[in-house]
Coordinates of C-alpha atoms and ligand atoms in Angstrom, one line a residue:
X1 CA 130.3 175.6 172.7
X2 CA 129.4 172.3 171.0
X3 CA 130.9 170.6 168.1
X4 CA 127.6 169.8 165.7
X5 CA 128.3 167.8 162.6
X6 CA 125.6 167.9 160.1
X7 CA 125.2 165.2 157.9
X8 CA 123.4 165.6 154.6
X9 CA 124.0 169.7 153.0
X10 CA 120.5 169.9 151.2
X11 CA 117.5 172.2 152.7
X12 CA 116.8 170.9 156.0
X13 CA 120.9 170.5 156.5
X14 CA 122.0 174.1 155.2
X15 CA 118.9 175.8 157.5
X16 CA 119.6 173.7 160.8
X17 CA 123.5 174.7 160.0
X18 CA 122.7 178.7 159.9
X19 CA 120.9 178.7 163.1
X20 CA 123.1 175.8 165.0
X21 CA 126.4 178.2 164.2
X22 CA 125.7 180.9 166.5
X23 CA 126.6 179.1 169.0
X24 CA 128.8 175.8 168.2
X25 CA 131.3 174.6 165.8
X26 CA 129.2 173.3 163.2
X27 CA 130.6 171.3 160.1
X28 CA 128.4 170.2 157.0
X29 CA 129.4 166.7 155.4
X30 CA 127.7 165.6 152.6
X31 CA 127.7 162.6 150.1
X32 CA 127.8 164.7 147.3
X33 CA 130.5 167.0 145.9
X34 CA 127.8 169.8 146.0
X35 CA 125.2 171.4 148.2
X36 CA 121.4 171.3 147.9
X37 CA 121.6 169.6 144.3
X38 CA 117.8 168.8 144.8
X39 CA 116.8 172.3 145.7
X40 CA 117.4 172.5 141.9
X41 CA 114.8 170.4 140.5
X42 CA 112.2 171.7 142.9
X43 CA 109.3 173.9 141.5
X44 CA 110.4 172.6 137.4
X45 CA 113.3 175.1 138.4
X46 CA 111.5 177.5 139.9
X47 CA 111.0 176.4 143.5
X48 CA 107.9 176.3 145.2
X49 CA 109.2 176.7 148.6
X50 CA 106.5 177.6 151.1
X51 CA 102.7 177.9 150.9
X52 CA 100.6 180.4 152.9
X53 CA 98.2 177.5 154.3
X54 CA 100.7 175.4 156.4
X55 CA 98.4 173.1 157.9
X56 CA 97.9 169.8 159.4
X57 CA 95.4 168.4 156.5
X58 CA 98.2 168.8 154.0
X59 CA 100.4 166.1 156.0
X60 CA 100.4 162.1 156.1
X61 CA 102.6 161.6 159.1
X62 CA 102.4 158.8 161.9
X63 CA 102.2 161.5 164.8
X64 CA 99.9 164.5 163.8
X65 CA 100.0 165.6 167.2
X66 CA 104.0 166.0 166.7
X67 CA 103.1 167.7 163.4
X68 CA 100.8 169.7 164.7
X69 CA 103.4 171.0 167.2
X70 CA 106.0 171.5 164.6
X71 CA 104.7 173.4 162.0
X72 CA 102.7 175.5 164.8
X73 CA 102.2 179.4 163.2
X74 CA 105.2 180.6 165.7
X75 CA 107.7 178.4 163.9
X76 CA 106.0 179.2 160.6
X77 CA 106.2 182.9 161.1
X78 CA 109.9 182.9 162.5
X79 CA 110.9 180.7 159.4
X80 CA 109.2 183.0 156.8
X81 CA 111.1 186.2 159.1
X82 CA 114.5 184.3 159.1
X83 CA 113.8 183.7 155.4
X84 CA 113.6 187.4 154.9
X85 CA 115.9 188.4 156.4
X86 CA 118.8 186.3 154.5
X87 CA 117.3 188.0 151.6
X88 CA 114.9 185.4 150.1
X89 CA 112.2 187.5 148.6
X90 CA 109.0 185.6 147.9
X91 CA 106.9 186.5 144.5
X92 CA 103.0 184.8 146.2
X93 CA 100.7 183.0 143.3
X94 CA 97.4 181.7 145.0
X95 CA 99.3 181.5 148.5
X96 CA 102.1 179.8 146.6
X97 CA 106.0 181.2 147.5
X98 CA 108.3 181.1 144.8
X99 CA 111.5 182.9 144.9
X100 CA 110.5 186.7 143.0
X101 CA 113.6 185.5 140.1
X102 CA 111.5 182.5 139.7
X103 CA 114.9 180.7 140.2
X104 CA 115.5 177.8 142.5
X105 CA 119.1 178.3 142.0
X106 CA 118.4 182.0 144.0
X107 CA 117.4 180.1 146.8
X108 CA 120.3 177.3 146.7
X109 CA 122.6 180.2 147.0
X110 CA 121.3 182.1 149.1
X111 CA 121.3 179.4 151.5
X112 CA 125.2 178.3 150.4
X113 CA 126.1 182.2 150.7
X114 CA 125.6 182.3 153.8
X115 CA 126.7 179.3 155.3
X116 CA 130.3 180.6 154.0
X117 CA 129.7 183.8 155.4
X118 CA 129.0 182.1 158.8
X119 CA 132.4 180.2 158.8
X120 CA 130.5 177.0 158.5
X121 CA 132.8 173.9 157.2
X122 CA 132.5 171.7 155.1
X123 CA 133.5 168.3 153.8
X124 CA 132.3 167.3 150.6
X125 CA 132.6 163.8 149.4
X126 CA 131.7 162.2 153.0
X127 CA 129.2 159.9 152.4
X128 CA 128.4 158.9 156.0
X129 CA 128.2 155.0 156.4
X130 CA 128.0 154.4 159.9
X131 CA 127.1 156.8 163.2
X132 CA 128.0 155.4 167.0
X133 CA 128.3 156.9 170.4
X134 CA 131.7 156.1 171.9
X135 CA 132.3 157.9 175.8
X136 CA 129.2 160.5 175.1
X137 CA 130.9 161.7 171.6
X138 CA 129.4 160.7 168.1
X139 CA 131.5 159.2 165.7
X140 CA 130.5 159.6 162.4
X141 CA 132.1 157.6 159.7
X142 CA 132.6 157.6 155.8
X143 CA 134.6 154.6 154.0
X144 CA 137.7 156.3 154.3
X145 CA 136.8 159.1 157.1
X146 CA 135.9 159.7 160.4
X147 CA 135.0 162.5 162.4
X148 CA 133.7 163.2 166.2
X149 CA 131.2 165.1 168.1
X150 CA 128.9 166.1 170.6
X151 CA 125.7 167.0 168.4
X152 CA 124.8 165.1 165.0
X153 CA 121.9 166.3 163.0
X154 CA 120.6 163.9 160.3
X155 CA 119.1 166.1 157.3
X156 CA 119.9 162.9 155.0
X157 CA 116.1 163.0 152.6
X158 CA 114.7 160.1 151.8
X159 CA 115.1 157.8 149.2
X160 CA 113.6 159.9 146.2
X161 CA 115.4 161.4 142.9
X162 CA 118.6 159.4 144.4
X163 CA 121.0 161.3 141.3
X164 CA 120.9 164.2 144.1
X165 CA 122.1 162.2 146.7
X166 CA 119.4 161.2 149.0
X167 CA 119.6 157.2 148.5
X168 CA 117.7 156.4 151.5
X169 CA 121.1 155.5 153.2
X170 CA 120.3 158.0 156.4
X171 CA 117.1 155.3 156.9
X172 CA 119.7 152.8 157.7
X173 CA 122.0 154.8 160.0
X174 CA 118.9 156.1 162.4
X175 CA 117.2 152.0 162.3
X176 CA 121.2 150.8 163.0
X177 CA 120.7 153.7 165.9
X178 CA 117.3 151.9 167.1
X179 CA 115.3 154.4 165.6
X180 CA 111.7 153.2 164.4
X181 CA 112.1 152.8 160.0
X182 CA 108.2 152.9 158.9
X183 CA 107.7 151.6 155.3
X184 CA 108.5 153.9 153.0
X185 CA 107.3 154.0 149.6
X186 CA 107.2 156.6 146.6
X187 CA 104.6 159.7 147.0
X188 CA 104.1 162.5 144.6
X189 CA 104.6 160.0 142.0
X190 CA 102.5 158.7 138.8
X191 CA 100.4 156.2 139.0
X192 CA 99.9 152.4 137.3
X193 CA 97.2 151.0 135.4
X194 CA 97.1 148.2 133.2
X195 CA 93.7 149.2 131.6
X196 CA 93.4 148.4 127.8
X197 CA 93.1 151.9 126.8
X198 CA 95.7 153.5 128.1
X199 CA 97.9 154.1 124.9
X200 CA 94.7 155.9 123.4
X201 CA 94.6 158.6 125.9
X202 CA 98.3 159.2 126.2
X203 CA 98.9 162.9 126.4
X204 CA 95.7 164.1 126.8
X205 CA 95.7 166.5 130.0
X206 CA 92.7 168.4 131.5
X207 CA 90.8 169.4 134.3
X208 CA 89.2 166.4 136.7
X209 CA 88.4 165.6 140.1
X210 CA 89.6 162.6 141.0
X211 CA 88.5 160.1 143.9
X212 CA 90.8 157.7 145.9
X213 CA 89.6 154.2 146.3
X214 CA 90.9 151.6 148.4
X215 CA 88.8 148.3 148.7
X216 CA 86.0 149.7 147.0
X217 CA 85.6 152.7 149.8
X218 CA 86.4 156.8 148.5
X219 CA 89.2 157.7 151.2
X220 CA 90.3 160.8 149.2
X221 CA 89.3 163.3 146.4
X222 CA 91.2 166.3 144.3
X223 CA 90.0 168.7 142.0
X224 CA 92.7 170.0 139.3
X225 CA 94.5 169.1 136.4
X226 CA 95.3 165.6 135.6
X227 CA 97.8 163.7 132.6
X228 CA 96.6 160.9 131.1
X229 CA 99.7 158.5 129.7
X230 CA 100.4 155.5 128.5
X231 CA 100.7 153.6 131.8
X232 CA 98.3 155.1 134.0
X233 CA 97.8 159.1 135.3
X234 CA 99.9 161.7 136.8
X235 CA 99.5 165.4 137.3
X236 CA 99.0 167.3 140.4
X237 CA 95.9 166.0 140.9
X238 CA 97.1 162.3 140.6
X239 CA 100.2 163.1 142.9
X240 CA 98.1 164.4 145.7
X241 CA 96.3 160.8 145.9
X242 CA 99.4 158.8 144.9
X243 CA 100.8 159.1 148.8
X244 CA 97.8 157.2 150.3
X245 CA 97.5 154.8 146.9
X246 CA 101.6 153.9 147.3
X247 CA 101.1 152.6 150.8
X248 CA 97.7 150.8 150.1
X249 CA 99.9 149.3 147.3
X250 CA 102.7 148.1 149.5
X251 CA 100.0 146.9 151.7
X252 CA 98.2 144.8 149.0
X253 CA 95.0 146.8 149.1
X254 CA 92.0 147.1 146.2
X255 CA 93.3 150.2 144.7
X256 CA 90.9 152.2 142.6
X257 CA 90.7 155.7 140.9
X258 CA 87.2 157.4 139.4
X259 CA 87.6 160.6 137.6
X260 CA 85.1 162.9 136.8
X261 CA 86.2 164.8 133.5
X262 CA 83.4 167.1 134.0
X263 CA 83.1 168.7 137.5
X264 CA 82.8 172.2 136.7
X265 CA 79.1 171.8 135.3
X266 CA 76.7 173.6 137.8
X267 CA 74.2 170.4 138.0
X268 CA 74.7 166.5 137.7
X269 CA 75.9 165.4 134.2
X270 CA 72.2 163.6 133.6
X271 CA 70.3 167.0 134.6
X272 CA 72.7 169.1 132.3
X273 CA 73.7 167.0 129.4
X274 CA 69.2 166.7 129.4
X275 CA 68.9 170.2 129.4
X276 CA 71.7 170.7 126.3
X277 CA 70.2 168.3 125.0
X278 CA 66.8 170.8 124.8
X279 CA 68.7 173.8 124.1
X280 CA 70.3 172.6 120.9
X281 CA 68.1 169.8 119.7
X282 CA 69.5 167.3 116.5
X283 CA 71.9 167.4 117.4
X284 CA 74.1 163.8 118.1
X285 CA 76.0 162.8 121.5
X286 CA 79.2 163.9 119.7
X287 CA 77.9 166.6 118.4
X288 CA 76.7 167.8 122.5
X289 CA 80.0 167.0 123.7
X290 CA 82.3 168.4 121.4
X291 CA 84.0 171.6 122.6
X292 CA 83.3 169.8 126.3
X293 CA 85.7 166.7 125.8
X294 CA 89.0 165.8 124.2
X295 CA 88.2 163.8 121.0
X296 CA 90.5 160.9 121.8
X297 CA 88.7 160.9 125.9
X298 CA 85.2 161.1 123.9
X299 CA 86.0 157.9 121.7
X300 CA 87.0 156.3 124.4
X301 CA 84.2 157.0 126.7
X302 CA 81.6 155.7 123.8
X303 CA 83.9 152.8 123.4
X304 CA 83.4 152.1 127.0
X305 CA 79.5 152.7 127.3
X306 CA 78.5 150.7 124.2
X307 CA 77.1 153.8 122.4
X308 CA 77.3 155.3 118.8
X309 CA 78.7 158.4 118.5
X310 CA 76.1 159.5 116.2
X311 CA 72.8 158.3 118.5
X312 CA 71.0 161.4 120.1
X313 CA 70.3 161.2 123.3
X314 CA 66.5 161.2 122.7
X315 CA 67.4 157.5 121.2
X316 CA 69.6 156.2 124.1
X317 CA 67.6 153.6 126.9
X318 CA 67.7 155.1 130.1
X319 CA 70.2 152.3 130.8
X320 CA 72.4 153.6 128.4
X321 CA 72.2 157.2 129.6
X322 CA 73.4 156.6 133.0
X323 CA 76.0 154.0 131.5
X324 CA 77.2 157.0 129.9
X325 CA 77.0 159.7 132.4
X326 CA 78.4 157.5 135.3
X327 CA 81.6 156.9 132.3
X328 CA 81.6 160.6 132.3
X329 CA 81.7 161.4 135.7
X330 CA 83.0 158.6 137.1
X331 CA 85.4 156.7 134.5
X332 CA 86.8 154.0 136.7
X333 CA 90.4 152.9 136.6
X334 CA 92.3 149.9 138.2
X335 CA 95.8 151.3 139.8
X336 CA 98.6 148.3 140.0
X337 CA 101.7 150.2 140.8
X338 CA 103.3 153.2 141.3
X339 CA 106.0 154.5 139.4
X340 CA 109.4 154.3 141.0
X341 CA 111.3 156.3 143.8
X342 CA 113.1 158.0 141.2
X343 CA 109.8 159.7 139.4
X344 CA 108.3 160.1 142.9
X345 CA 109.1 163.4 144.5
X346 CA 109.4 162.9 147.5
X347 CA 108.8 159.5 149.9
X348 CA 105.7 158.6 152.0
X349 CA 107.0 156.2 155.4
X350 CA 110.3 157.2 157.3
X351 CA 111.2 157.6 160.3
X352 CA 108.9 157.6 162.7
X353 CA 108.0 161.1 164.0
X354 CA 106.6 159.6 167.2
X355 CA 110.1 159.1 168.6
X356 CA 111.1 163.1 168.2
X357 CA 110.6 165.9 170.9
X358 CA 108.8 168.6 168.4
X359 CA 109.8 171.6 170.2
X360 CA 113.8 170.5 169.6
X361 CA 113.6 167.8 166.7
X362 CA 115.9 165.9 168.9
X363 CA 115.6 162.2 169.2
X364 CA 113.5 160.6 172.1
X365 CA 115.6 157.9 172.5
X366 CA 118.8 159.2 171.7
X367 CA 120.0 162.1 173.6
X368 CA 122.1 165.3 171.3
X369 CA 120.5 163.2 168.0
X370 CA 118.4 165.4 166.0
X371 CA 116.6 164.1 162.8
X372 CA 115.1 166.7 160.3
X373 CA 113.5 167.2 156.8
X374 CA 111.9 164.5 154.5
X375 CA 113.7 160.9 156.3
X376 CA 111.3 162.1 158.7
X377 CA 107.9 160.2 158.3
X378 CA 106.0 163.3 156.8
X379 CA 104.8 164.0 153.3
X380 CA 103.0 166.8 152.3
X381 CA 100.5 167.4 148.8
X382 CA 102.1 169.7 146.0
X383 CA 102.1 173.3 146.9
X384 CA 105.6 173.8 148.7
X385 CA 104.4 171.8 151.9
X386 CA 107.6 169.7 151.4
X387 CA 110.5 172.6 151.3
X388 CA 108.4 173.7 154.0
X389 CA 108.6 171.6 156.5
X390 CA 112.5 171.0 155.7
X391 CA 112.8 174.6 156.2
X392 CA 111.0 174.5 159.5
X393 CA 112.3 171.0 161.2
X394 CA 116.0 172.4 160.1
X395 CA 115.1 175.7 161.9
X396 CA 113.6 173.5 165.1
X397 CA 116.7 171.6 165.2
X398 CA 119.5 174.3 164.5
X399 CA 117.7 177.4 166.7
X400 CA 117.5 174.7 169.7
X401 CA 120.8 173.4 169.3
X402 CA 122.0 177.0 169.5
Ligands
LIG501 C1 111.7 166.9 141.1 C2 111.4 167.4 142.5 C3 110.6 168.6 142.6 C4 110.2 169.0 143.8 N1 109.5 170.2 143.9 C5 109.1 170.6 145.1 C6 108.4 171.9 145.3 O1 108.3 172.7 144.3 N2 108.0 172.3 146.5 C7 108.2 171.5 147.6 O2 107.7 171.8 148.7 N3 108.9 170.3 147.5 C8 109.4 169.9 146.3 N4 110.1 168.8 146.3 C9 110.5 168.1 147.5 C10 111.6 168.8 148.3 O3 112.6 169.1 147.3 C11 112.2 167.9 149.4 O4 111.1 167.6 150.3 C12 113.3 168.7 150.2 O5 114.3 169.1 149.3 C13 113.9 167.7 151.2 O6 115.0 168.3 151.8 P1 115.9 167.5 152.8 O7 117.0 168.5 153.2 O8 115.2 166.7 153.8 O9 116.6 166.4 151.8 P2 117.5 166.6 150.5 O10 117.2 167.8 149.8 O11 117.2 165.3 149.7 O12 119.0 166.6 151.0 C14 119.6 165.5 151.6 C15 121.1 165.7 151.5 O13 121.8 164.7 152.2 C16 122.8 164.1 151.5 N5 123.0 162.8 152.0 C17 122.2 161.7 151.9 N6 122.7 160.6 152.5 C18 123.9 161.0 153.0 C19 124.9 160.3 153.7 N7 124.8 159.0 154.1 N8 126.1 161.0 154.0 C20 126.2 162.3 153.6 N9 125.3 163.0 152.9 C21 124.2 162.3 152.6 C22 122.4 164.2 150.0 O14 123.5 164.1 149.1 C23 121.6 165.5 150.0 O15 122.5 166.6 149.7 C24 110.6 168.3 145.0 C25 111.3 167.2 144.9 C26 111.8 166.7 143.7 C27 112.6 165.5 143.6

C-alpha cells in the first residue's frame, strides 16, 4: 500500500482518486475550499461530458501517437462502464452525453459522493507551491503546509477560467520538476478583429462555415453556428478554429478567417442567386436576399461590394457579381487577438505529452509522477472531448496506480 497524494480535486483529480483508493492511502489537496468548482460551468450548467466519437481528429496534442494510445476504445469503454456504474446516467443528443438531470452539479456530486464514501481525504485550502523528491518520498508543499508521499498525481488544469482555481500554477511545479512546458495559450476562446464594421454586426448570430487561414493558406474549416460581436466572432464554430488561430497568434503568423454565410444552398452562390434571380424576376438584390440574410449582415455586405441595395442583378457588371458573391461566401476578416485565458475554455500548449507513458500517465522522466487532465498538452473541439479526456487520463492514472 502506497501513500498517493493528489493535487488539484477537479475532474481528472476526483476520477484518478476513485480508482487510485482501492489500493493506497490516497489524499486530495486542493487550492480551493471546494471540489470540481469548474465542473460547474461546463455544458452552460448542464455538462457536456463525453461524446460518442472519441477520436484522434478532435485532438491538438504534440504526441498523437500518445493520444492515440490514451483515449484507445478499451479505455473509452471502461470509463463510460465505471461512469455507470457510480450512477452517472447519460441523456445522448447527436452522440452528445449530458448528465439525464441536465445538471452539471449531478455529476460534481456524484463524483464528491463517492470520494467520501471511499474514505478518501482531503485537505482543502492547500494550494500546492512547491513538489521535490527527498530519499524516494515526494514532498509536497503549500505556504504554510507540507505533506509526504510515495505517489503524486498532478490533475492541476491549465490556466483557463482561473476564479475556479486552475491558475496555471501546476505548469510551474512539473517545468521546476524538469518537465517540458510547451506554450500555452487560450483555445475555445473568441476571437479579435479590428475590422471597421464590427459594431454593426454585433449580435447577429447564424449559421456559417468558417475557414482557418494562416499566411494566406486554409489549414482548417467548420460548419455551424457562429456570433458576430463587437470585437470579432465567437460561437462554436469560431471556438473550434480559435485553438490553431491562438498559437499562430503567439507565433506572429497572418491570421485570417472567411465565412461563408450561405453554405447550405445546394449549388455555388453565382449558379443559385442566377437561377433566383429567373424564378422571381424585378425583383432588387435586397429584395432576393431577404428572408436569406440578416438585415444588418446584408447592409454590410453591399457596403463592402460597392453595390446598391436596390440594383437587380440583371444591372450588376460581371465584376460586381462575383465581388458580391465571393463577399457572400467568403466575407474575409483580419484576426489580431484572442480573447483572454479567462473567456477561453480551456488552454491549447501544456505539458508536453511526449514525456508520459500512455498506458500509466506516469511521467517518463520522473518515476511514481503522474500528470493528468487539461495541464496536459491536449485540447479537444466543443462536444465534451475535454471532460473526456480528464475523465480518461484520471482513470489511466488512478486504475494503474492501483
Ligand atoms: C466555461 C467552461 C465550460 C466548459 N464546458 C465544457 C463542456 O461542456 N464539455 C467539455 O468537454 N469540456 C468543457 N470545459 C472544459 C473542461 O471543464 C475541462 O477541460 C476539465 O474540467 C479539466 O479538468 P481538470 O481536472 O484537468 O482541471 P480542473 O477542472 O481545472 O481542476 C483543477 C483543480 O486543481 C486545483 N489546483 C490548481 N492548482 C493547484 C495547486 N497548485 N494546488 C492545489 N490545487 C490546485 C484547482 O483549484 C482545481 O480544482 C469547459 C470549461 C469551461 C471553463
Amino acid at each position: 500500500m502506497s501513500k498517493v497524494i493528489v493535487v488539484g480535486g477537479g475532474v481528472s483529480g476526483l476520477i484518478a482518486a476513485l480508482l487510485a483508493c482501492r489500493n493506497n492511502d490516497v489524499i486530495i489537496v486542493e487550492g480551493n475550499d471546494k471540489l470540481g468548482k469548474k465542473i460547474l460551468l461546463t455544458g452552460n450548467g448542464k455538462c457536456n461530458y463525453w461524446n460518442e466519437d472519441i477520436n484522434i481528429e478532435k485532438y491538438n496534442t504534440d504526441d498523437t501517437d500518445n493520444l492515440k494510445e490514451i483515449i484507445n476504445s478499451n479505455n473509452q469503454k471502461e470509463v463510460l462502464s465505471y461512469l455507470e456504474s457510480i450512477g452517472i446516467y447519460p441523456r445522448i443528443k447527436n452522440g452528445y452525453y449530458y448528465p439525464y438531470s441536465n445538471q452539471a452539479s449531478s455529476i460534481r456530486e456524484i463524483l464528491i459522493r463517492e470520494v467520501k464514501r471511499s474514505n478518501i481525504e482531503i485537505i482543502y485550502n492547500f494550494k500546492v507551491d512547491s513538489i521535490y523528491k527527498e530519499n524516494n518520498k515526494y514532498i509536497i508543499k503549500s505556504k504554510d503546509k507540507s505533506i509526504t508521499s510515495d505517489k503524486v498525481i498532478i490533475s492541476t488544469g491549465s490556466k483557463a477560467f482561473s476564479k475556479t482555481g486552475s491558475d496555471g500554477s501546476g505548469y510551474l511545479l512539473l517545468s521546476n520538476l524538469g518537465h517540458k512546458l510547451n506554450e500555452v495559450t487560450p483555445a475555445l476562446v473568441p476571437l479579435i478583429s479590428n475590422e471597421k464594421f464590427l459594431r454593426e454586426w454585433h449580435g447577429i448570430r447564424c449559421d456559417a462555415k468558417v475557414s482557418l487561414y494562416i499566411n494566406d493558406k486554409k489549414v482548417k474549416e467548420e460548419l455551424g453556428e457562429i456570433q458576430l460581436t463587437n470585437t470579432g466572432i465567437s460561437g462554436i464554430c469560431t471556438f473550434n478554429i480559435s485553438s490553431i488561430a491562438s498559437k499562430n497568434l503567439k507565433y506572429k503568423n497572418k491570421v485570417n478567417v472567411k465565412i461563408n454565410f450561405l453554405p447550405n444552398l445546394n449549388n455555388n452562390f453565382y449558379t443559385w442567386f442566377t437561377k433566383r434571380n429567373n424564378e422571381i424576376p424585378n425583383h432588387t438584390i435586397q429584395e432576393l436576399l431577404e428572408s436569406l440574410v440578416n438585415y444588418k449582415l446584408m447592409f454590410i455586405i453591399f457596403k463592402r461590394s460597392n453595390i446598391n441595395k436596390d440594383a437587380k442583378w440583371d444591372d450588376l457588371t460581371e465584376k460586381e457579381k462575383l465581388n458580391l458573391c465571393k463577399n457572400i461566401e467568403e466575407f474575409e476578416i483580419n484576426i489580431i487577438d484572442t480573447e483572454d485565458f479567462n473567456k477561453g475554455q480551456v488552454c491549447t500548449g501544456g505539458i508536453s505529452l511526449m514525456e508520459i507513458n500512455p498506458k500509466t500517465m506516469e511521467s517518463k522522466i520522473i518515476p511514481n509522477l503522474y500528470i493528468i487532465g487539461e495541464v496536459l498538452d491536449v485540447d479537444g473541439i466543443c462536444g465534451g472531448f475535454n471532460f473526456a479526456l480528464a475523465l480518461i487520463t484520471g482513470y489511466i492514472a488512478g486504475k494503474n496506480i492501483c
